Amino acid sequence: MDLLNVNDLRVEFKTDHGWNEVVKGISFNIKEGETVGLVGESGSGKSVTSMAIMGLIPSPPGRITNGEILLEGRNLLDMPKSGYSDIRGNKVSMIFQEPMTSLNPVFTVGDQVREAILLHQNVGKKEATEKTIALFDEVGIPKPSERYHYYPHELSGGQKQRVMIAMAIACEPRLLICDEPTTALDVTIQKQVLELLLDIQQKRKMGMLFITHDLGVIGDIADDVLVMFRGDLVESGTKEDIFHRAQHPYTKGLLACRPKLEKNPKRLYTVSDFLENKVEEDKTKEIEYKEPDKSEKPALLKVEGLKKYFPIKGGIFSKTVDHFKAVDDVSFEIKKGKVFGLVGESGCGKTTLGRSVLRLIDPTAGKIIMNGQDIGAMNPKDLRAFRQNAQIIFQDPYSSLNPRMTIGNILIEPLEIHGLGGTRKDRLEKAANYLEKVGLAGDHLIRYPHEFSGGQRQRICIARALMLEPELIICDESVSALDVSVQAQVLNLLLDLKDEFDLSYLFISHDLSVVKYISDEVAVMRGGKIVEYNYADEIYKNPQQEYTRNLLDAIPKGL
């Protein structure tokens, strides 16, 4: 029996240039107890589809111009807006991508879940509290009666997402919509959340619409798969059909652009390769794979016994009572022209380590030596010269770029700070050249950050890092916020630039498949320490630590 029927749904939004149709007549069904995966890149229309089902399309500027959304045979689009209050949270619930922005910071998590129960169910406060604690226990939150009184900031990312799941299932909905619920999570937490969602769904016989841009995740959780591209539903079928017999070039591109653990191709395919028919269909043609580069090269950077401790204050006088050891006695080296991967879960200390290397924060102890010079012993003038030679690319490109500056001014700012590059005209010519190096047009210099997509903004950040012609670039989760197809483009670009300019990278990520693809050597961090350190292929073929094996096992495999 069909739980949900979406028939010829069309949604459009008003812009400065008229009405823009973002969902173009799509149709699909979800049965009771079935999980349907909806996959596509940012801007494909998948989240707008979920918002339409929930009655959350903002009007203005959005409107549903055609179609039916039938929940158990009842057309939700025929209901008055007030009727949705009985549907949302009760019959249909939704889990959003970022739990921190979905939870109210001034109320305890228990009170927020209890409020949903009191709103939709005829129970008293005591019974609602007991049910909330039981839900926390069901979704695997430790010490549920204690965590009931915690505020959102006191919980980890994975625990906050479990609170959101508890809130979504509190009123036993018939349909659960999950909009990118694991995108911001580490692979191990992601695996736990996926297993939890499947377990709850099977117990409660819910239908589930699972939205993501990652087909690997879809392979682990979905029964049937829908593929959206620019507002159209371009392909649908069982997950076996999609993974093994994909027909549309867009679907083939999504499947091909994700780095594989088994072998590293010399270049990752991108979606545009398939859409533009650049990929030859000759199955006899052998893909060229990279051989691991184990050649010995001189060290560019040496880190010896690095420590970074943060004081923990306590008592009425806020005295230091202990220290949090974010980085605890770490040593490694990065060779010239090579990529050193640093991988681990959130909180392991990898970002603190990267910032300590650049002296953006001062280490507690240890040595950082680059080209034979001790960074820790440098005076301000020498440290300024060092920072010219070592640059960083941050995770979120939008917050890394000043929204009030043009791209041209953003790119030439480092040259102005260091007094390099000649006249303003010379600097702008260099900026245009580097924009072209990263695949953008030189005439984009007069535009502002908000006029670019996420992938284009990250390319601008890469161009800015290149402006001072450094030897070392630290990439701090620089592709984790991108769609998998854009991620493939940026990874290819980083490797091309490495070869062209003989760059070395410290590549920081929680994604092991990405780290394996780009890195020559890999270190695995846990609790501020490096627990495993080897050539990339050796770590993946023969991991020595159980922690590393668990990280590898948690990677979504698809089919």
PDB file of N, CA and C in Angstrom, residues 402-433:
ATOM      1  N   ASN A 402      35.645  37.710   2.587  1.00  0.00           N
ATOM      2  CA  ASN A 402      34.960  38.918   3.055  1.00  0.00           C
ATOM      3  C   ASN A 402      33.836  39.270   2.073  1.00  0.00           C
ATOM      4  N   PRO A 403      32.560  39.230   2.517  1.00  0.00           N
ATOM      5  CA  PRO A 403      31.443  39.457   1.581  1.00  0.00           C
ATOM      6  C   PRO A 403      31.387  40.874   1.029  1.00  0.00           C
ATOM      7  N   ARG A 404      32.124  41.821   1.654  1.00  0.00           N
ATOM      8  CA  ARG A 404      32.078  43.212   1.196  1.00  0.00           C
ATOM      9  C   ARG A 404      33.220  43.569   0.249  1.00  0.00           C
ATOM     10  N   MET A 405      34.085  42.584  -0.024  1.00  0.00           N
ATOM     11  CA  MET A 405      35.214  42.827  -0.926  1.00  0.00           C
ATOM     12  C   MET A 405      34.999  42.084  -2.248  1.00  0.00           C
ATOM     13  N   THR A 406      35.438  42.680  -3.339  1.00  0.00           N
ATOM     14  CA  THR A 406      35.407  41.976  -4.613  1.00  0.00           C
ATOM     15  C   THR A 406      36.451  40.867  -4.603  1.00  0.00           C
ATOM     16  N   ILE A 407      36.300  39.919  -5.532  1.00  0.00           N
ATOM     17  CA  ILE A 407      37.249  38.817  -5.617  1.00  0.00           C
ATOM     18  C   ILE A 407      38.653  39.347  -5.921  1.00  0.00           C
ATOM     19  N   GLY A 408      38.723  40.384  -6.748  1.00  0.00           N
ATOM     20  CA  GLY A 408      40.026  40.972  -7.054  1.00  0.00           C
ATOM     21  C   GLY A 408      40.722  41.495  -5.811  1.00  0.00           C
ATOM     22  N   ASN A 409      39.997  42.248  -4.983  1.00  0.00           N
ATOM     23  CA  ASN A 409      40.597  42.792  -3.761  1.00  0.00           C
ATOM     24  C   ASN A 409      40.943  41.701  -2.759  1.00  0.00           C
ATOM     25  N   ILE A 410      40.129  40.640  -2.713  1.00  0.00           N
ATOM     26  CA  ILE A 410      40.424  39.513  -1.824  1.00  0.00           C
ATOM     27  C   ILE A 410      41.739  38.846  -2.231  1.00  0.00           C
ATOM     28  N   LEU A 411      41.941  38.683  -3.540  1.00  0.00           N
ATOM     29  CA  LEU A 411      43.128  37.973  -4.010  1.00  0.00           C
ATOM     30  C   LEU A 411      44.400  38.808  -3.876  1.00  0.00           C
ATOM     31  N   ILE A 412      44.305  40.102  -4.079  1.00  0.00           N
ATOM     32  CA  ILE A 412      45.536  40.912  -4.003  1.00  0.00           C
ATOM     33  C   ILE A 412      45.860  41.359  -2.582  1.00  0.00           C
ATOM     34  N   GLU A 413      44.931  41.162  -1.649  1.00  0.00           N
ATOM     35  CA  GLU A 413      45.184  41.581  -0.265  1.00  0.00           C
ATOM     36  C   GLU A 413      46.462  40.966   0.313  1.00  0.00           C
ATOM     37  N   PRO A 414      46.727  39.644   0.144  1.00  0.00           N
ATOM     38  CA  PRO A 414      47.977  39.095   0.676  1.00  0.00           C
ATOM     39  C   PRO A 414      49.217  39.779   0.093  1.00  0.00           C
ATOM     40  N   LEU A 415      49.181  40.126  -1.191  1.00  0.00           N
ATOM     41  CA  LEU A 415      50.317  40.815  -1.803  1.00  0.00           C
ATOM     42  C   LEU A 415      50.509  42.195  -1.191  1.00  0.00           C
ATOM     43  N   GLU A 416      49.398  42.889  -0.921  1.00  0.00           N
ATOM     44  CA  GLU A 416      49.480  44.216  -0.315  1.00  0.00           C
ATOM     45  C   GLU A 416      50.039  44.140   1.099  1.00  0.00           C
ATOM     46  N   ILE A 417      49.606  43.122   1.848  1.00  0.00           N
ATOM     47  CA  ILE A 417      50.086  42.966   3.228  1.00  0.00           C
ATOM     48  C   ILE A 417      51.592  42.731   3.264  1.00  0.00           C
ATOM     49  N   HIS A 418      52.080  41.922   2.323  1.00  0.00           N
ATOM     50  CA  HIS A 418      53.509  41.575   2.313  1.00  0.00           C
ATOM     51  C   HIS A 418      54.343  42.505   1.428  1.00  0.00           C
ATOM     52  N   GLY A 419      53.688  43.509   0.826  1.00  0.00           N
ATOM     53  CA  GLY A 419      54.429  44.464   0.000  1.00  0.00           C
ATOM     54  C   GLY A 419      55.016  43.847  -1.246  1.00  0.00           C
ATOM     55  N   LEU A 420      54.287  42.939  -1.868  1.00  0.00           N
ATOM     56  CA  LEU A 420      54.784  42.225  -3.043  1.00  0.00           C
ATOM     57  C   LEU A 420      53.925  42.525  -4.270  1.00  0.00           C
ATOM     58  N   GLY A 421      54.454  42.178  -5.428  1.00  0.00           N
ATOM     59  CA  GLY A 421      53.636  42.166  -6.643  1.00  0.00           C
ATOM     60  C   GLY A 421      53.615  43.435  -7.452  1.00  0.00           C
ATOM     61  N   GLY A 422      54.371  44.469  -7.072  1.00  0.00           N
ATOM     62  CA  GLY A 422      54.443  45.690  -7.872  1.00  0.00           C
ATOM     63  C   GLY A 422      53.224  46.576  -7.722  1.00  0.00           C
ATOM     64  N   THR A 423      52.770  47.137  -8.838  1.00  0.00           N
ATOM     65  CA  THR A 423      51.641  48.064  -8.816  1.00  0.00           C
ATOM     66  C   THR A 423      50.326  47.306  -8.656  1.00  0.00           C
ATOM     67  N   ARG A 424      49.256  48.059  -8.392  1.00  0.00           N
ATOM     68  CA  ARG A 424      47.932  47.436  -8.288  1.00  0.00           C
ATOM     69  C   ARG A 424      47.565  46.722  -9.587  1.00  0.00           C
ATOM     70  N   LYS A 425      47.916  47.334 -10.714  1.00  0.00           N
ATOM     71  CA  LYS A 425      47.618  46.716 -12.001  1.00  0.00           C
ATOM     72  C   LYS A 425      48.337  45.373 -12.134  1.00  0.00           C
ATOM     73  N   ASP A 426      49.624  45.343 -11.713  1.00  0.00           N
ATOM     74  CA  ASP A 426      50.399  44.102 -11.768  1.00  0.00           C
ATOM     75  C   ASP A 426      49.759  43.035 -10.886  1.00  0.00           C
ATOM     76  N   ARG A 427      49.322  43.447  -9.708  1.00  0.00           N
ATOM     77  CA  ARG A 427      48.723  42.498  -8.769  1.00  0.00           C
ATOM     78  C   ARG A 427      47.418  41.929  -9.315  1.00  0.00           C
ATOM     79  N   LEU A 428      46.605  42.789  -9.926  1.00  0.00           N
ATOM     80  CA  LEU A 428      45.342  42.319 -10.487  1.00  0.00           C
ATOM     81  C   LEU A 428      45.576  41.383 -11.671  1.00  0.00           C
ATOM     82  N   GLU A 429      46.628  41.635 -12.445  1.00  0.00           N
ATOM     83  CA  GLU A 429      46.962  40.726 -13.544  1.00  0.00           C
ATOM     84  C   GLU A 429      47.359  39.352 -13.004  1.00  0.00           C
ATOM     85  N   LYS A 430      48.113  39.361 -11.902  1.00  0.00           N
ATOM     86  CA  LYS A 430      48.496  38.094 -11.278  1.00  0.00           C
ATOM     87  C   LYS A 430      47.257  37.383 -10.726  1.00  0.00           C
ATOM     88  N   ALA A 431      46.337  38.139 -10.122  1.00  0.00           N
ATOM     89  CA  ALA A 431      45.105  37.553  -9.585  1.00  0.00           C
ATOM     90  C   ALA A 431      44.282  36.918 -10.697  1.00  0.00           C
ATOM     91  N   ALA A 432      44.169  37.611 -11.848  1.00  0.00           N
ATOM     92  CA  ALA A 432      43.416  37.059 -12.987  1.00  0.00           C
ATOM     93  C   ALA A 432      44.073  35.772 -13.484  1.00  0.00           C
ATOM     94  N   ASN A 433      45.404  35.745 -13.505  1.00  0.00           N
ATOM     95  CA  ASN A 433      46.130  34.556 -13.939  1.00  0.00           C
ATOM     96  C   ASN A 433      45.850  33.367 -13.028  1.00  0.00           C
TER      97      ASN A 433
END
